[in-house]
Amino acid sequence: MLLQLDADLEMFRDTTERFLGEFASVEEIRRLRDHDAGFDPDYWRRGAELGWVSLLVDEAHGGGSVSGNRLVDLSVLAHEFGRRAAPGPLITTNIVASALSAHDADPELLAQLLCGESVATWAHAEGATPGAFDDLTLDITLDGQSLVLNGQKRPVESARVASHFLVTGLAVGGPSQVLVPVDCPGVSVTPMEGVDLTRRFSVVTFDDVSVPVSSAVGELGGARAAIDRQLEYALIMANAEAVGAMQTGFDMTLEWALDRYSFGRPLASYQAIKHRFADMATWLETAHALSDEATAAAGAGSPDADELLSAAKAFIGDYGAELLQECVQFHGGIGLTFEHDLHLSLRRHTVDRALFGTPADHRRRLAEISIEREAAS
Amino acid sequence: MLLQLDADLEMFRDTTERFLGEFASVEEIRRLRDHDAGFDPDYWRRGAELGWVSLLVDEAHGGGSVSGNRLVDLSVLAHEFGRRAAPGPLITTNIVASALSAHDADPELLAQLLCGESVATWAHAEGATPGAFDDLTLDITLDGQSLVLNGQKRPVESARVASHFLVTGLAVGGPSQVLVPVDCPGVSVTPMEGVDLTRRFSVVTFDDVSVPVSSAVGELGGARAAIDRQLEYALIMANAEAVGAMQTGFDMTLEWALDRYSFGRPLASYQAIKHRFADMATWLETAHALSDEATAAAGAGSPDADELLSAAKAFIGDYGAELLQECVQFHGGIGLTFEHDLHLSLRRHTVDRALFGTPADHRRRLAEISIEREAAS
Amino acid sequence: MTNAVEDPSEFRERARTFVREHLETVVAADQVGILRNQRSDEEELAAVARDREIQRLLFDARLAGICVPEAYGGQGLSPAYQRILNEELTGHEFPERLQSPTFAPCLSVLLEFGSEEQKQRHIPAMLKGEEIWMQFLSEPSGGSDVAGALTTAVRDGDEWILNGSKVWTTGAWWSDWGLCLARTNWDVPKHRGLSVFMLPIDREGVEVHRIEMLNGSKEFCQEFLSDVRIPDSDRIGEVDDGWTVGTRWMFHERMGMNSPLTTIPHGTTHAGAGNLSMISIARDAGRIDDDRAVDLIGEAQTLSLANQALRRRLAEGIASGTMSDQSSAIGRLFAGRTAARSGTIGIDLAGAGGAAWTPDDGALVEVGLDFLMRQVTCIGGGTTEMAANVVSERVLGMPRELTMDRDVAFRDVPRSPSAS
Amino acid sequence: MTNAVEDPSEFRERARTFVREHLETVVAADQVGILRNQRSDEEELAAVARDREIQRLLFDARLAGICVPEAYGGQGLSPAYQRILNEELTGHEFPERLQSPTFAPCLSVLLEFGSEEQKQRHIPAMLKGEEIWMQFLSEPSGGSDVAGALTTAVRDGDEWILNGSKVWTTGAWWSDWGLCLARTNWDVPKHRGLSVFMLPIDREGVEVHRIEMLNGSKEFCQEFLSDVRIPDSDRIGEVDDGWTVGTRWMFHERMGMNSPLTTIPHGTTHAGAGNLSMISIARDAGRIDDDRAVDLIGEAQTLSLANQALRRRLAEGIASGTMSDQSSAIGRLFAGRTAARSGTIGIDLAGAGGAAWTPDDGALVEVGLDFLMRQVTCIGGGTTEMAANVVSERVLGMPRELTMDRDVAFRDVPRSPSAS
């Protein structure tokens, strides 16, 4: 997270932190493991009242930025979520809200998202294969005044509690987005198991799902830029969340090492452990730095935003995983038990690492941009 | 190296060790950096008298095994070379000698190789690209009673002092080997620079080089098995050499850490350093273990020999490099100076790592074997 | 009893016949994943019962305790025979739950330090599958410092009264006996105030609590000992001299499945997901044609072969005396490192499948949970940090780490601020 | 002198005009490789002369010492102006050899601890390119323990007599002055018996010996000091209080090219081969279409961007006071780690080209030698091990490492057996 926040943003952060401290305690998260949705509707409604869904929504539609830089706001919010491994469809609902707002679509749904009465989800990824985080194959066929969807999306977050899917696919020769109510005939939702205790994913299959042409969000065939922009939001939030999880794991483990004695000395006095903490500290600071730089670059529309977002995703994914596994190691067996809190951070980081492109996917994207630029120069 | 050698093999090893101690001292190796061939002919002749070229040659041709297991003999010899970063075309001359003996070819040349009067080299690799360590493109065309060679080989060891090249290429639709005198018209040799102080490599180009059909070593078009066998020898020697280099670097650095004081304590008393030595010790023992198991498997004609050789090449290449770089690190700046001995081990290891397939090439080979077997099962 | 030693090929034939007649074949794919929670309690108890049954069949067929003296119900043969049996068992079921810790380290410790009466009482019972043993060694407060045990045994006439807590016992809820390290003297330095006891797990005052791991596994237990009374005849070794036993105990534990007292089908790997499953993960994730996935599969296979080769080298070196016993820590350290790396390779191959999966996703199922459990091999059975200490100090001869508990009465050793 | 501060855009315009008029453009490809021995001595001396010349041009154009007070010949501007200059210099030659160590740490130390007379005597000369300074800091016996200096200064009236040896000075053979740490008292603990001196390198008794690195580079020197006499007026700071100076000296050294006193074209990387050359290596090795090579290129690029982002975060944190000065060690540690990794990526991409190459092999040339030199970034300017100590102890507050030299007279500190 940024080293310094302006006063408004700090207040927003602090409010969120205190709210999550009360309503997303570790006990609550453990309890939610058996909850169908992974979060209580009332919790989400109250979070929405704090502004959790409004940051990417235009003021005209009832949204607004806290600090004037909405992407920085977003990353601060996601960072707090990561620190607490907080429940709720933060990433996906914000993306749908941003799309509706940007395209003046379905104001009624947008209003419901904003106040937390409804949840909607972005049905974008198409599987585990490389590149699947931004390749599209789902078919959208224009049939008179209808659009007919065929294909599969996975993983789709909160699919079982969402009222609508914002589905990406190919129509009239190009990337497109369509808003599909969950109860449309032909939509089937298969719940998945996963590593996070509160974040629920499903496979969503579209089998000749027909919706009116007016369900298109943005231009049919011309949604590449919008989708890229949404992917940017997703990467910003996933990165900030993952860094938050790293921070919590690190803090908890440093405290443990200072307190825990082994052979009559604090764990923290062993040089082999100290040096590994030193490396962890470099990874943690670098993760903060990359996440913040990438957010700033995206906010400024800088040409290197994609590179920085991918570098951040790759770095935070790989080094963050090592950091959290080191935290487990220093805790010993207790760090692998369900009753300990450490795995909540590890789980959240693991999900964020795997979604919206793995570290390897983003190294590839970064390399391809570099190679292309080098060839052009 | 094996934990225990039988008496004959131990005597062979010990003789070689003492000979190298006297004639391949670190001072001598430094001196040879400016030597054209990288070794003195007389040194090589005397080494040949100790049996350095005879191990893969049939008794009928004047060769013979020391212990009864010629591949184990070979790996012990190569290990001693690695420990000393010894000069001389060990790998390549042994491979050519083995080929001549196996195919009853050119007995005169073979006799000269055996006594160290001549040197011959295997012109096999075709560049830096993945897979180039066992892919062939050099063209060999049958033209009446002649074979005409066109293509390039690199890197070719000792090309400038060899009397003959044993060239691999494609003839009559399959892998073939041809013995080519260095002074054949159309052969050109371009010296390369490299990391080793005494091992010299060149690019050898064959431009319409014509030799009699009788120059073929083994069956034209049917040399795949022979080439694979020779590659096995190369991998056994390169692995054993590389492990020898690791051992020397490790021993030197452990001694240094025990002797060197920092802040009033031996370097070896710092736990962060101790733990890295512990890891280095695991890599070193594992390198020995893999090298020896692969050698034994190849000697026994075991079906998993290829897998073990590739696993050894990959492991020793990557972990050995890390081990030797850790040795540099613990020495500090002096470990990077020309006057220190450590870089002799690092250089030798680096060459062996890059030749006959890099770690990545061998991971690929290993994976392909595994995937194929899994698909077949 | 001095019989003529059976010829290896006869032995092999006998083992082969037994295996064919009595044992089911198993497929390698059963052995993937890290501590996965794959069985219900009922299934687990049935599996334990089957293990006991097989062990009894082995015993009756004179194939139990190959390297255990005949006087205690074993076969008194060399490790070479154990290897033959292991080879013949390849691909078959075996009494997995009895190997570790019952045979190694518990039976090994008993053999080395037990009284004649103790050995006669327990070793044949172990070999018949009647007694499954656990290590009551680690403590919640202890971490790597097993000799810092706080569980206390106080003498009361011919009995000892034990109080304290032990943890990380595997399956104590279906086991019979615990080998227990306890403090019998707080007024001497820590290594000089320990004693070792045998403890029936069903004894009054022993409460077994099952620990839930983050992936749902409940394999491990914690025991609470409250005024547990055991006779002095269940003490192993001298009073306050338990660390002499403990040192060897630790050694036998590090030997683990490399001990000649354990039976394990040749080719079985215990270092997490094997390479075959890496290929399956890559295939089911649609990445099998990616050069980088191929590289990762090759790396996993390299590490797997490296582990096996190292294990064999160390076993040979220790057996022949060219390496010290302490060298087993080299294998332990390397196995931990490579298991951790394999966990990462698995999730890297799984891609988005590492975060979520359906039951139909084949090899992708639970790869994410395996990743969360990745460090278990670096922690269980003594951490890799402890192994690194042993390697550097005992194998390489580097100076010992400074400890604050060596020459001071155990009750005066500094402890965690939060522990007081 | 209190002028109205120049407007940033005016400053940028002025800098741009200067750059266009006076400086040659350079291509990024010039900046690959690790300490490569690319120039003859004559060429090196010519480059030094050109550096001095450019520095003089900068001085005359009021573009030298942007953040140095005007009283000492600088511009007295904020770091923001230095950044502007750096941006305008992108792609151009600059007086590389004066930045480190002349401006940072030497000029920084002088600014902080020099007397008014010393500052007036040397800082303008530095800014004009007339004095190139070296650090006489490391010693052959010392390793990471710079405060354990054995080089001794003995007082003789108004002079000091220096004896000893210093090492790892970059280009002392063409430099003018050395900032020298020496022991002035052996009867107190090591940090309390040091003093700092300024030393003209051409002074009688200073012998400069060039060290050959394994790749043929002769950039580094070792100096032998034999009865070198310098006036007491060339002492910086108090007698025996040299570690007060030394601590800040070390800080300025860690800041290195992040110091606001150094000029460095924006985008210049000093962490070994950059990513552009990784792409070239892969291409020239025929591996650019291999998924795994692409992955390595992506990794190198990730680490490069990570290094830059971290550097900026630390600079901001330290400047704003949200982080301690010691945090610079985080950047130093990470830069070392990533440079080492980059060396391995380079040779992995080069394939067989890592072992041998011809001059026609483009980016493959000397990649193998760069790999041999890989650790230089983890060693030079304080090892990564020292940085890890600083991070864990000073930044994270973990307990200090036990040292055997803290409360004992320096002459009684234990030393290497072979050093006696």
XYZ file of C-alpha atoms in Angstrom, chain A residues 199-366:
168
model
C -14.900 -16.910 -1.887
C -17.137 -19.234 -3.913
C -16.654 -20.122 -7.555
C -18.705 -21.987 -10.104
C -18.590 -23.248 -13.630
C -21.299 -21.484 -15.625
C -22.489 -23.053 -18.851
C -24.485 -21.175 -21.468
C -26.463 -23.480 -23.685
C -28.409 -21.542 -26.322
C -29.104 -18.798 -23.846
C -31.136 -16.126 -25.542
C -31.321 -12.511 -24.403
C -32.513 -9.333 -26.130
C -29.959 -7.412 -28.181
C -30.371 -4.596 -25.693
C -28.551 -6.767 -23.145
C -25.285 -5.963 -24.849
C -23.133 -3.788 -22.629
C -21.116 -1.551 -24.883
C -20.639 -2.093 -28.581
C -21.162 -5.594 -29.931
C -17.824 -6.762 -31.323
C -16.066 -3.679 -30.047
C -15.617 -4.365 -26.362
C -11.905 -5.180 -26.379
C -10.924 -1.901 -24.730
C -13.660 -2.174 -22.130
C -12.695 -5.737 -21.290
C -9.028 -4.756 -21.044
C -9.982 -1.936 -18.734
C -11.983 -4.319 -16.548
C -9.089 -6.714 -16.503
C -6.958 -3.825 -15.301
C -9.360 -3.297 -12.410
C -9.255 -6.990 -11.612
C -5.469 -7.027 -11.604
C -5.275 -3.942 -9.420
C -7.643 -5.470 -6.879
C -6.105 -8.950 -6.970
C -2.617 -7.504 -6.545
C -3.577 -5.218 -3.687
C -5.471 -8.012 -1.947
C -2.547 -10.378 -2.313
C -0.155 -7.810 -0.879
C -2.525 -7.326 2.039
C -2.458 -11.062 2.679
C 1.358 -11.017 2.538
C 1.475 -8.154 5.024
C -0.746 -9.918 7.527
C 1.173 -13.184 7.256
C 4.461 -11.374 7.620
C 3.394 -9.303 10.630
C 1.921 -12.313 12.386
C 5.065 -14.341 11.804
C 7.497 -11.638 12.866
C 5.581 -11.292 16.093
C 5.641 -15.045 16.574
C 9.397 -15.232 15.934
C 10.057 -12.498 18.465
C 7.886 -14.182 21.070
C 8.672 -17.857 20.509
C 11.684 -19.306 22.304
C 13.651 -22.270 21.080
C 16.642 -23.626 22.989
C 16.355 -20.732 25.412
C 16.561 -18.038 22.725
C 13.909 -16.230 20.693
C 13.420 -17.752 17.245
C 14.109 -14.273 15.923
C 17.659 -14.411 17.260
C 18.702 -17.211 14.896
C 20.620 -15.753 11.990
C 19.383 -18.304 9.474
C 15.862 -17.180 10.299
C 16.792 -13.499 10.438
C 18.216 -13.629 6.945
C 15.109 -15.270 5.609
C 13.034 -12.550 7.246
C 15.279 -10.014 5.559
C 14.487 -11.540 2.190
C 10.813 -11.665 3.058
C 10.961 -7.974 3.939
C 12.447 -7.208 0.514
C 9.691 -9.208 -1.192
C 7.009 -7.495 0.830
C 8.280 -3.972 0.142
C 8.743 -4.794 -3.523
C 5.222 -6.189 -3.694
C 3.840 -2.971 -2.229
C 5.980 -0.930 -4.601
C 4.930 -2.814 -7.725
C 1.275 -2.908 -6.796
C 1.239 0.831 -6.164
C 3.248 1.731 -9.266
C 1.049 -0.370 -11.469
C -2.070 1.202 -9.960
C -0.651 4.664 -10.470
C 0.318 3.888 -14.060
C -3.147 2.524 -14.827
C -4.726 5.548 -13.209
C -2.601 7.867 -15.293
C -3.287 5.910 -18.472
C 0.437 5.443 -18.824
C 1.631 3.283 -21.738
C 3.581 1.039 -19.391
C 0.555 0.222 -17.227
C 0.073 -3.223 -18.747
C 3.691 -4.121 -18.207
C 3.630 -2.955 -14.617
C 0.365 -4.726 -13.878
C 1.753 -7.956 -15.282
C 5.076 -7.552 -13.494
C 3.194 -6.937 -10.261
C 0.906 -9.929 -10.792
C 3.854 -12.193 -11.575
C 6.017 -10.951 -8.734
C 3.361 -10.815 -6.044
C 2.092 -14.232 -7.074
C 5.410 -16.012 -6.897
C 7.257 -14.154 -4.171
C 4.144 -13.734 -2.085
C 3.566 -17.475 -2.170
C 7.120 -18.087 -1.016
C 6.728 -15.481 1.693
C 3.563 -17.035 3.062
C 5.000 -20.533 2.896
C 8.012 -19.277 4.839
C 5.543 -17.953 7.394
C 4.032 -21.427 7.641
C 7.488 -22.912 8.020
C 8.448 -20.598 10.868
C 5.222 -21.398 12.667
C 5.822 -25.119 12.391
C 2.964 -27.608 12.558
C 0.546 -25.203 14.170
C 0.707 -23.044 11.045
C -0.920 -25.885 9.116
C -3.854 -26.342 11.458
C -7.314 -25.069 10.800
C -7.483 -23.347 14.157
C -4.523 -21.085 13.362
C -5.170 -17.846 11.467
C -2.223 -17.990 9.105
C -3.921 -20.098 6.450
C -6.572 -17.450 5.943
C -3.879 -15.211 4.442
C -2.321 -18.072 2.528
C -5.697 -19.047 1.058
C -6.555 -15.551 -0.057
C -3.159 -15.094 -1.637
C -3.405 -18.431 -3.400
C -6.729 -17.502 -4.962
C -5.508 -14.109 -6.097
C -2.378 -15.710 -7.518
C -4.340 -18.143 -9.656
C -7.075 -15.821 -10.938
C -6.855 -13.309 -13.794
C -3.710 -14.969 -15.102
C -1.065 -16.896 -13.188
C 2.435 -15.538 -12.668
C 3.559 -17.512 -15.722
C 0.734 -16.084 -17.835
C 1.766 -12.579 -16.871
C 5.459 -13.194 -17.436
C 4.476 -14.271 -20.905
C 2.382 -11.164 -21.473
C 5.173 -8.960 -20.175
